[in-house]
Amino acid sequence: MGAKVAVAAGFVLLAAGLFLGALTSVGSSGLFVALWMVVAGMGTGIAMATAMSAALVELSEEKSGVGAAVLQAVNKTGGPFGIAVLGSVLSAGYLSHLDLSGLSATAAAAARQSVFGGVAVAHEIHSASLLKSVDAAFVHGMDQALLVSAGIAVVGAALAAVFLPM
């Protein structure tokens, strides 16, 4: 099996795991979460290790050090960039589904700041309904971020299939 097939298959497996993860609900079991995380992790491992190896093997011995450095630079900048984008998606999803009716302005602001703030406010005012809203809003935001990630993985699979050598 060549790099093209392995990388594309890894991205497909990653996308499948992420799409499955986007079905997570507040009531999902730990086993379900473990299942989709294992599938996504396997896909990531197959796609990324093979893609990096395929990239480096194409370089001459003299240029392999530069190639490895470029891969490290992309790895170090891509991670934070992805976190920023997906964190924004999660935050927007969280805020769009958060029910803050009946809260004071201060309590609502704390709940909007973060999931931890929402949980803290819910515990402080002993509000089961706010806690339920915070949980559901967070899971909604997470599902949105997983869908975006799955879409990116599908694009990765298509790019691998088109541009990687057999």
XYZ file of C-alpha atoms in Angstrom:
166
model
C 0.000 0.000 0.000
C 1.450 3.357 -0.983
C 1.545 6.620 0.902
C -1.353 8.007 -1.133
C -3.705 5.218 -0.057
C -2.492 5.139 3.550
C -2.731 8.901 4.093
C -6.118 9.166 2.383
C -7.415 6.178 4.376
C -6.080 7.686 7.592
C -7.900 10.941 6.904
C -11.091 9.038 6.066
C -10.801 7.116 9.332
C -10.159 10.376 11.186
C -13.199 11.988 9.539
C -15.363 8.984 10.432
C -14.288 9.184 14.069
C -14.945 12.921 14.192
C -18.344 12.601 12.510
C -19.205 9.905 15.042
C -17.970 12.202 17.814
C -20.285 14.943 16.582
C -23.169 12.664 17.588
C -22.126 12.966 21.234
C -24.889 14.146 23.533
C -25.004 15.023 27.213
C -26.233 11.489 27.891
C -23.561 9.717 25.831
C -21.668 6.991 27.624
C -17.962 7.003 28.280
C -17.716 3.916 26.065
C -19.185 5.850 23.114
C -16.732 8.705 23.647
C -13.838 6.234 23.913
C -14.962 4.535 20.688
C -14.973 7.660 18.540
C -11.753 8.919 20.097
C -9.995 5.619 19.313
C -11.203 5.749 15.697
C -10.116 9.390 15.327
C -6.779 8.678 17.018
C -6.059 5.750 14.732
C -6.860 7.869 11.700
C -4.623 10.679 12.925
C -1.744 8.310 13.570
C -2.001 6.649 10.177
C -2.429 9.876 8.216
C 0.137 12.058 9.956
C 2.957 9.539 10.392
C 2.651 8.343 6.818
C 2.368 11.859 5.374
C 5.453 13.074 7.225
C 7.439 10.004 6.260
C 6.345 10.332 2.625
C 7.377 13.990 2.596
C 10.826 13.327 4.036
C 11.604 10.308 1.869
C 11.231 12.485 -1.248
C 14.069 14.768 -0.119
C 17.744 14.234 -0.798
C 20.008 13.456 2.152
C 21.419 16.995 2.062
C 17.954 18.556 2.287
C 16.407 16.153 4.805
C 17.408 18.315 7.781
C 15.715 21.361 6.276
C 12.655 19.243 5.440
C 12.413 17.975 9.001
C 12.715 21.533 10.301
C 9.949 22.733 7.981
C 7.699 19.881 9.146
C 8.383 20.816 12.775
C 7.618 24.486 12.051
C 4.343 23.563 10.357
C 3.503 21.254 13.267
C 4.260 23.934 15.859
C 2.248 26.656 14.108
C -0.586 24.495 12.784
C -1.591 23.214 16.217
C -2.149 26.627 17.818
C -3.884 27.896 14.665
C -6.233 24.913 14.698
C -6.915 25.378 18.400
C -7.806 29.026 17.804
C -10.187 28.226 14.953
C -11.851 25.255 16.639
C -11.980 27.072 19.983
C -13.859 29.886 18.278
C -16.301 27.414 16.733
C -16.839 25.736 20.109
C -17.299 29.068 21.861
C -19.816 30.299 19.286
C -21.766 27.037 19.568
C -21.705 27.234 23.370
C -22.906 30.828 23.459
C -25.631 30.231 20.873
C -27.263 27.498 22.982
C -26.766 28.901 26.479
C -30.014 29.813 28.252
C -29.319 32.629 30.704
C -32.902 33.699 31.345
C -33.522 34.848 34.892
C -29.865 35.439 35.743
C -28.417 38.675 36.990
C -26.112 40.550 34.613
C -23.071 39.516 36.656
C -24.040 35.842 36.744
C -24.871 35.844 33.018
C -21.506 37.441 32.197
C -19.680 34.789 34.235
C -21.584 32.000 32.468
C -20.791 33.536 29.063
C -17.067 33.724 29.879
C -16.575 29.958 29.910
C -18.104 26.590 30.643
C -16.317 26.644 33.997
C -17.897 30.002 34.780
C -21.319 28.649 33.855
C -20.858 25.579 36.052
C -19.620 27.738 38.936
C -22.628 30.062 38.674
C -25.022 27.099 38.473
C -23.520 25.587 41.630
C -23.445 28.930 43.432
C -27.127 29.650 42.828
C -28.121 25.959 43.048
C -29.698 25.968 39.587
C -30.076 22.541 38.030
C -31.625 24.114 34.928
C -28.623 26.393 34.362
C -26.238 23.467 34.851
C -28.230 21.456 32.311
C -28.127 24.404 29.892
C -24.361 24.828 30.322
C -23.786 21.094 29.753
C -25.994 21.021 26.656
C -24.480 24.222 25.255
C -20.948 22.913 25.707
C -21.745 19.603 24.024
C -23.403 21.496 21.163
C -20.283 23.629 20.711
C -18.054 20.557 20.876
C -20.192 18.795 18.268
C -19.874 21.823 15.972
C -16.080 21.861 16.381
C -15.959 18.118 15.630
C -18.019 18.638 12.462
C -15.634 21.360 11.282
C -12.687 19.070 12.075
C -14.302 16.202 10.176
C -14.803 18.469 7.175
C -11.132 19.429 7.268
C -10.197 15.738 7.442
C -12.338 15.027 4.370
C -10.491 17.805 2.512
C -7.208 16.259 3.700
C -8.250 12.886 2.297
C -9.134 14.452 -1.056
C -5.845 16.385 -1.213
C -3.876 13.252 -0.351
C -5.676 11.283 -3.042
C -4.973 13.949 -5.645
C -1.445 15.107 -4.819
C 0.466 12.313 -3.084
C 2.437 9.908 -5.242
C 1.489 6.247 -5.284
